């Protein structure tokens, strides 16, 4: 078995990977985005470009649905939209060290810088491509971001301006994802809640809160004063338990993802306590899968 490896971020942490074959984009703690070409036959990786514009760690990179654009979000509070240039030939990025830096064999240019009342950007997701025959399909390319100002923001990429701010979280929003069917946006925050926003009918792009997921009813052995029920010969307590971990979890990002058909939502940073008889009640980290309905 041959395994391809990418290790070029100056040994700094790698925070994000996105794939639009044959290209792979990576982002890390060295303030850079790197674009690679993946050769599936030789199982090899070729460096195409290093994109240097952010001044702090780059937390997330995402290719647009057709792969022509690349969005990056950073601790500097900026969202940069990059576009692949058709010009050919090698080049060095301004400010590069010719003795140590690798030449770009592919050129990417900045087409938009999205600015606003933003703090550290933790996640990005493009709007899905329009569905043929859908009268309410989104007719412009949009992007949703999440950050440490406790909100998610929907952007019109072509105009470079914000369309709506999704509020409700009381702590950092560490993950956001747009439903492939265009109906829902889901966000997951450090406040231990997952919020689902639903799009209204019509051409106007507007989302409102549809549901908040934060806890569930779970049986456990009687340890307190909550309501009690008899299950056979065993008395058990019914209580509410938080579904998601607090800020002490080792992983800082909480990036959700939809299945390709939009039928399932995968939410990380979950906690689960197996309270069955004869178990130790230890909490385990998990990823919850929610069915569309």
GROMACS .gro file of C-alpha atoms in nm:
model
  293
    1UNK     CA    1   0.000   0.000   0.000
    2UNK     CA    2   0.139   0.340  -0.101
    3UNK     CA    3   0.029   0.643   0.100
    4UNK     CA    4   0.066   1.000  -0.027
    5UNK     CA    5   0.175   1.259   0.228
    6UNK     CA    6   0.159   1.639   0.245
    7UNK     CA    7   0.400   1.788   0.497
    8UNK     CA    8   0.469   2.140   0.369
    9UNK     CA    9   0.343   2.387   0.625
   10UNK     CA   10   0.676   2.446   0.797
   11UNK     CA   11   0.584   2.181   1.053
   12UNK     CA   12   0.304   2.409   1.174
   13UNK     CA   13  -0.043   2.269   1.251
   14UNK     CA   14  -0.266   2.183   0.957
   15UNK     CA   15  -0.615   2.321   1.022
   16UNK     CA   16  -0.810   2.249   0.704
   17UNK     CA   17  -0.810   2.032   0.392
   18UNK     CA   18  -1.048   2.054   0.097
   19UNK     CA   19  -1.055   1.846  -0.219
   20UNK     CA   20  -1.177   1.923  -0.571
   21UNK     CA   21  -0.991   1.668  -0.778
   22UNK     CA   22  -0.731   1.683  -0.908
   23UNK     CA   23  -0.661   1.971  -0.666
   24UNK     CA   24  -0.621   1.962  -0.291
   25UNK     CA   25  -0.604   2.279  -0.077
   26UNK     CA   26  -0.453   2.290   0.271
   27UNK     CA   27  -0.433   2.566   0.531
   28UNK     CA   28  -0.235   2.596   0.850
   29UNK     CA   29  -0.066   2.783   1.128
   30UNK     CA   30   0.199   2.927   0.895
   31UNK     CA   31  -0.060   3.181   0.762
   32UNK     CA   32  -0.057   3.019   0.417
   33UNK     CA   33  -0.281   2.825   0.182
   34UNK     CA   34  -0.119   2.564  -0.039
   35UNK     CA   35  -0.270   2.410  -0.351
   36UNK     CA   36  -0.161   2.063  -0.462
   37UNK     CA   37  -0.224   1.832  -0.753
   38UNK     CA   38  -0.313   1.474  -0.668
   39UNK     CA   39  -0.201   1.207  -0.915
   40UNK     CA   40  -0.431   0.911  -0.857
   41UNK     CA   41  -0.231   0.677  -1.079
   42UNK     CA   42   0.111   0.735  -0.922
   43UNK     CA   43  -0.031   0.813  -0.574
   44UNK     CA   44   0.176   1.130  -0.562
   45UNK     CA   45   0.128   1.495  -0.473
   46UNK     CA   46   0.269   1.794  -0.661
   47UNK     CA   47   0.290   2.147  -0.520
   48UNK     CA   48   0.105   2.395  -0.743
   49UNK     CA   49   0.086   2.718  -0.547
   50UNK     CA   50   0.138   2.890  -0.213
   51UNK     CA   51  -0.116   3.165  -0.144
   52UNK     CA   52   0.007   3.434   0.093
   53UNK     CA   53  -0.222   3.718   0.194
   54UNK     CA   54  -0.346   3.637   0.545
   55UNK     CA   55  -0.152   3.777   0.840
   56UNK     CA   56  -0.255   3.512   1.093
   57UNK     CA   57  -0.327   3.138   1.099
   58UNK     CA   58  -0.558   3.019   0.820
   59UNK     CA   59  -0.828   2.803   0.978
   60UNK     CA   60  -1.033   2.692   0.679
   61UNK     CA   61  -1.021   2.659   0.298
   62UNK     CA   62  -1.312   2.559   0.074
   63UNK     CA   63  -1.336   2.515  -0.304
   64UNK     CA   64  -1.649   2.650  -0.472
   65UNK     CA   65  -1.880   2.382  -0.620
   66UNK     CA   66  -1.720   2.410  -0.966
   67UNK     CA   67  -1.366   2.440  -0.829
   68UNK     CA   68  -1.293   2.775  -0.996
   69UNK     CA   69  -1.282   2.970  -0.667
   70UNK     CA   70  -1.121   2.903  -0.331
   71UNK     CA   71  -1.237   3.068  -0.008
   72UNK     CA   72  -1.010   3.101   0.295
   73UNK     CA   73  -1.085   3.219   0.649
   74UNK     CA   74  -0.830   3.324   0.907
   75UNK     CA   75  -0.767   3.444   1.260
   76UNK     CA   76  -0.708   3.787   1.102
   77UNK     CA   77  -1.087   3.813   1.056
   78UNK     CA   78  -1.073   3.815   0.676
   79UNK     CA   79  -1.239   3.590   0.421
   80UNK     CA   80  -1.043   3.592   0.095
   81UNK     CA   81  -1.184   3.464  -0.235
   82UNK     CA   82  -0.914   3.336  -0.470
   83UNK     CA   83  -0.955   3.260  -0.840
   84UNK     CA   84  -0.734   3.041  -1.053
   85UNK     CA   85  -0.572   3.238  -1.330
   86UNK     CA   86  -0.546   3.102  -1.682
   87UNK     CA   87  -0.197   3.247  -1.721
   88UNK     CA   88   0.076   2.984  -1.726
   89UNK     CA   89   0.436   2.977  -1.615
   90UNK     CA   90   0.614   2.970  -1.281
   91UNK     CA   91   0.611   3.266  -1.046
   92UNK     CA   92   0.720   3.366  -0.697
   93UNK     CA   93   0.476   3.520  -0.450
   94UNK     CA   94   0.558   3.879  -0.350
   95UNK     CA   95   0.761   3.869  -0.030
   96UNK     CA   96   0.882   3.515  -0.085
   97UNK     CA   97   1.238   3.405  -0.018
   98UNK     CA   98   1.378   3.271  -0.348
   99UNK     CA   99   1.631   3.063  -0.159
  100UNK     CA  100   1.379   2.867   0.043
  101UNK     CA  101   1.032   2.905  -0.111
  102UNK     CA  102   0.904   2.687  -0.395
  103UNK     CA  103   0.789   2.852  -0.716
  104UNK     CA  104   0.421   2.855  -0.803
  105UNK     CA  105   0.341   2.660  -1.117
  106UNK     CA  106  -0.022   2.772  -1.099
  107UNK     CA  107  -0.138   3.129  -1.037
  108UNK     CA  108  -0.423   3.227  -0.805
  109UNK     CA  109  -0.536   3.588  -0.763
  110UNK     CA  110  -0.753   3.760  -0.502
  111UNK     CA  111  -1.091   3.858  -0.647
  112UNK     CA  112  -1.270   3.958  -0.324
  113UNK     CA  113  -1.185   4.024   0.039
  114UNK     CA  114  -1.493   3.996   0.259
  115UNK     CA  115  -1.477   4.233   0.554
  116UNK     CA  116  -1.721   4.306   0.830
  117UNK     CA  117  -1.755   4.305   1.208
  118UNK     CA  118  -1.567   3.977   1.201
  119UNK     CA  119  -1.336   3.810   1.445
  120UNK     CA  120  -1.150   3.481   1.397
  121UNK     CA  121  -1.309   3.282   1.112
  122UNK     CA  122  -1.350   2.913   1.200
  123UNK     CA  123  -1.554   2.762   0.918
  124UNK     CA  124  -1.687   2.831   0.568
  125UNK     CA  125  -1.936   2.663   0.338
  126UNK     CA  126  -2.049   2.753  -0.016
  127UNK     CA  127  -2.413   2.758  -0.118
  128UNK     CA  128  -2.513   2.455  -0.326
  129UNK     CA  129  -2.543   2.490  -0.704
  130UNK     CA  130  -2.899   2.568  -0.820
  131UNK     CA  131  -3.129   2.273  -0.888
  132UNK     CA  132  -3.267   2.274  -1.241
  133UNK     CA  133  -3.638   2.351  -1.247
  134UNK     CA  134  -3.647   2.487  -0.888
  135UNK     CA  135  -3.820   2.830  -0.901
  136UNK     CA  136  -3.676   2.919  -0.559
  137UNK     CA  137  -3.318   2.818  -0.643
  138UNK     CA  138  -3.044   3.056  -0.525
  139UNK     CA  139  -2.940   3.248  -0.836
  140UNK     CA  140  -2.615   3.391  -0.699
  141UNK     CA  141  -2.309   3.229  -0.547
  142UNK     CA  142  -2.311   3.266  -0.169
  143UNK     CA  143  -2.094   3.167   0.123
  144UNK     CA  144  -2.168   3.122   0.492
  145UNK     CA  145  -1.903   3.180   0.759
  146UNK     CA  146  -1.879   3.121   1.133
  147UNK     CA  147  -1.661   3.309   1.380
  148UNK     CA  148  -1.583   3.401   1.739
  149UNK     CA  149  -1.839   3.683   1.741
  150UNK     CA  150  -2.102   3.412   1.813
  151UNK     CA  151  -2.268   3.445   1.471
  152UNK     CA  152  -2.273   3.300   1.122
  153UNK     CA  153  -2.286   3.536   0.823
  154UNK     CA  154  -2.427   3.474   0.473
  155UNK     CA  155  -2.229   3.653   0.199
  156UNK     CA  156  -2.306   3.743  -0.160
  157UNK     CA  157  -1.967   3.658  -0.310
  158UNK     CA  158  -2.015   3.841  -0.641
  159UNK     CA  159  -2.106   4.168  -0.466
  160UNK     CA  160  -1.867   4.112  -0.176
  161UNK     CA  161  -2.124   4.205   0.087
  162UNK     CA  162  -2.308   4.036   0.374
  163UNK     CA  163  -2.674   3.942   0.326
  164UNK     CA  164  -2.775   3.816   0.670
  165UNK     CA  165  -2.633   3.749   1.013
  166UNK     CA  166  -2.756   3.430   1.183
  167UNK     CA  167  -2.770   3.487   1.558
  168UNK     CA  168  -2.861   3.288   1.867
  169UNK     CA  169  -2.540   3.122   1.982
  170UNK     CA  170  -2.402   3.252   2.311
  171UNK     CA  171  -2.041   3.147   2.245
  172UNK     CA  172  -1.805   3.091   1.952
  173UNK     CA  173  -1.959   2.934   1.641
  174UNK     CA  174  -1.703   2.668   1.547
  175UNK     CA  175  -1.875   2.496   1.256
  176UNK     CA  176  -2.130   2.577   0.985
  177UNK     CA  177  -2.264   2.387   0.684
  178UNK     CA  178  -2.514   2.453   0.405
  179UNK     CA  179  -2.765   2.183   0.318
  180UNK     CA  180  -2.700   2.041  -0.035
  181UNK     CA  181  -3.069   2.095  -0.109
  182UNK     CA  182  -3.040   2.464  -0.015
  183UNK     CA  183  -3.308   2.454   0.255
  184UNK     CA  184  -3.111   2.450   0.582
  185UNK     CA  185  -2.796   2.596   0.735
  186UNK     CA  186  -2.666   2.418   1.046
  187UNK     CA  187  -2.420   2.564   1.295
  188UNK     CA  188  -2.249   2.417   1.601
  189UNK     CA  189  -2.111   2.631   1.881
  190UNK     CA  190  -1.904   2.632   2.194
  191UNK     CA  191  -2.231   2.696   2.382
  192UNK     CA  192  -2.303   2.322   2.331
  193UNK     CA  193  -2.591   2.379   2.091
  194UNK     CA  194  -2.657   2.295   1.727
  195UNK     CA  195  -2.884   2.543   1.554
  196UNK     CA  196  -3.074   2.468   1.235
  197UNK     CA  197  -3.184   2.766   1.024
  198UNK     CA  198  -3.449   2.723   0.754
  199UNK     CA  199  -3.479   2.923   0.433
  200UNK     CA  200  -3.805   3.097   0.358
  201UNK     CA  201  -3.999   3.052   0.036
  202UNK     CA  202  -3.938   3.272  -0.267
  203UNK     CA  203  -3.633   3.418  -0.438
  204UNK     CA  204  -3.526   3.630  -0.142
  205UNK     CA  205  -3.248   3.462   0.052
  206UNK     CA  206  -3.354   3.475   0.417
  207UNK     CA  207  -3.311   3.219   0.694
  208UNK     CA  208  -3.487   3.191   1.031
  209UNK     CA  209  -3.428   2.962   1.328
  210UNK     CA  210  -3.594   2.626   1.273
  211UNK     CA  211  -3.467   2.416   1.562
  212UNK     CA  212  -3.213   2.417   1.845
  213UNK     CA  213  -3.054   2.087   1.943
  214UNK     CA  214  -2.883   2.084   2.281
  215UNK     CA  215  -3.002   1.800   2.504
  216UNK     CA  216  -3.189   1.473   2.508
  217UNK     CA  217  -3.387   1.262   2.750
  218UNK     CA  218  -3.174   0.975   2.877
  219UNK     CA  219  -3.226   0.702   3.133
  220UNK     CA  220  -2.973   0.659   3.411
  221UNK     CA  221  -2.937   0.479   3.741
  222UNK     CA  222  -3.107   0.668   4.027
  223UNK     CA  223  -2.861   0.918   4.173
  224UNK     CA  224  -3.075   1.224   4.232
  225UNK     CA  225  -3.422   1.358   4.287
  226UNK     CA  226  -3.560   1.369   3.933
  227UNK     CA  227  -3.881   1.187   3.841
  228UNK     CA  228  -3.854   0.809   3.881
  229UNK     CA  229  -4.011   0.529   3.677
  230UNK     CA  230  -4.027   0.152   3.725
  231UNK     CA  231  -3.865  -0.060   3.457
  232UNK     CA  232  -3.936  -0.418   3.558
  233UNK     CA  233  -3.775  -0.458   3.899
  234UNK     CA  234  -3.532  -0.169   3.840
  235UNK     CA  235  -3.600   0.190   3.930
  236UNK     CA  236  -3.434   0.439   3.695
  237UNK     CA  237  -3.418   0.815   3.671
  238UNK     CA  238  -3.514   1.016   3.363
  239UNK     CA  239  -3.301   1.325   3.309
  240UNK     CA  240  -3.188   1.564   3.041
  241UNK     CA  241  -2.828   1.537   2.925
  242UNK     CA  242  -2.624   1.771   2.711
  243UNK     CA  243  -2.552   1.628   2.367
  244UNK     CA  244  -2.234   1.825   2.302
  245UNK     CA  245  -1.907   1.871   2.487
  246UNK     CA  246  -1.807   2.193   2.662
  247UNK     CA  247  -1.501   2.408   2.587
  248UNK     CA  248  -1.268   2.158   2.756
  249UNK     CA  249  -1.283   1.924   2.456
  250UNK     CA  250  -0.939   1.879   2.296
  251UNK     CA  251  -1.061   1.960   1.944
  252UNK     CA  252  -1.135   2.328   1.893
  253UNK     CA  253  -1.327   2.310   1.564
  254UNK     CA  254  -1.679   2.164   1.551
  255UNK     CA  255  -1.732   2.126   1.177
  256UNK     CA  256  -2.059   1.969   1.073
  257UNK     CA  257  -2.127   1.800   0.740
  258UNK     CA  258  -2.430   1.691   0.539
  259UNK     CA  259  -2.440   1.369   0.342
  260UNK     CA  260  -2.426   1.436  -0.037
  261UNK     CA  261  -2.804   1.396  -0.073
  262UNK     CA  262  -2.882   1.610   0.234
  263UNK     CA  263  -3.062   1.328   0.416
  264UNK     CA  264  -2.819   1.312   0.710
  265UNK     CA  265  -2.640   1.571   0.923
  266UNK     CA  266  -2.318   1.470   1.100
  267UNK     CA  267  -2.240   1.670   1.415
  268UNK     CA  268  -1.904   1.618   1.593
  269UNK     CA  269  -1.799   1.700   1.951
  270UNK     CA  270  -2.085   1.496   2.094
  271UNK     CA  271  -2.080   1.326   2.432
  272UNK     CA  272  -2.258   1.004   2.516
  273UNK     CA  273  -2.301   0.830   2.847
  274UNK     CA  274  -2.384   0.461   2.839
  275UNK     CA  275  -2.608   0.424   3.140
  276UNK     CA  276  -2.706   0.062   3.092
  277UNK     CA  277  -2.700  -0.167   3.392
  278UNK     CA  278  -2.358  -0.308   3.469
  279UNK     CA  279  -2.166  -0.029   3.296
  280UNK     CA  280  -1.940   0.237   3.441
  281UNK     CA  281  -2.138   0.539   3.314
  282UNK     CA  282  -1.824   0.689   3.160
  283UNK     CA  283  -1.876   0.964   2.905
  284UNK     CA  284  -1.749   0.903   2.554
  285UNK     CA  285  -1.691   1.146   2.270
  286UNK     CA  286  -1.898   1.075   1.965
  287UNK     CA  287  -2.038   1.212   1.638
  288UNK     CA  288  -2.417   1.232   1.624
  289UNK     CA  289  -2.602   1.160   1.302
  290UNK     CA  290  -2.937   1.334   1.260
  291UNK     CA  291  -3.187   1.227   0.994
  292UNK     CA  292  -3.364   1.491   0.790
  293UNK     CA  293  -3.727   1.514   0.884
   0.00000   0.00000   0.00000
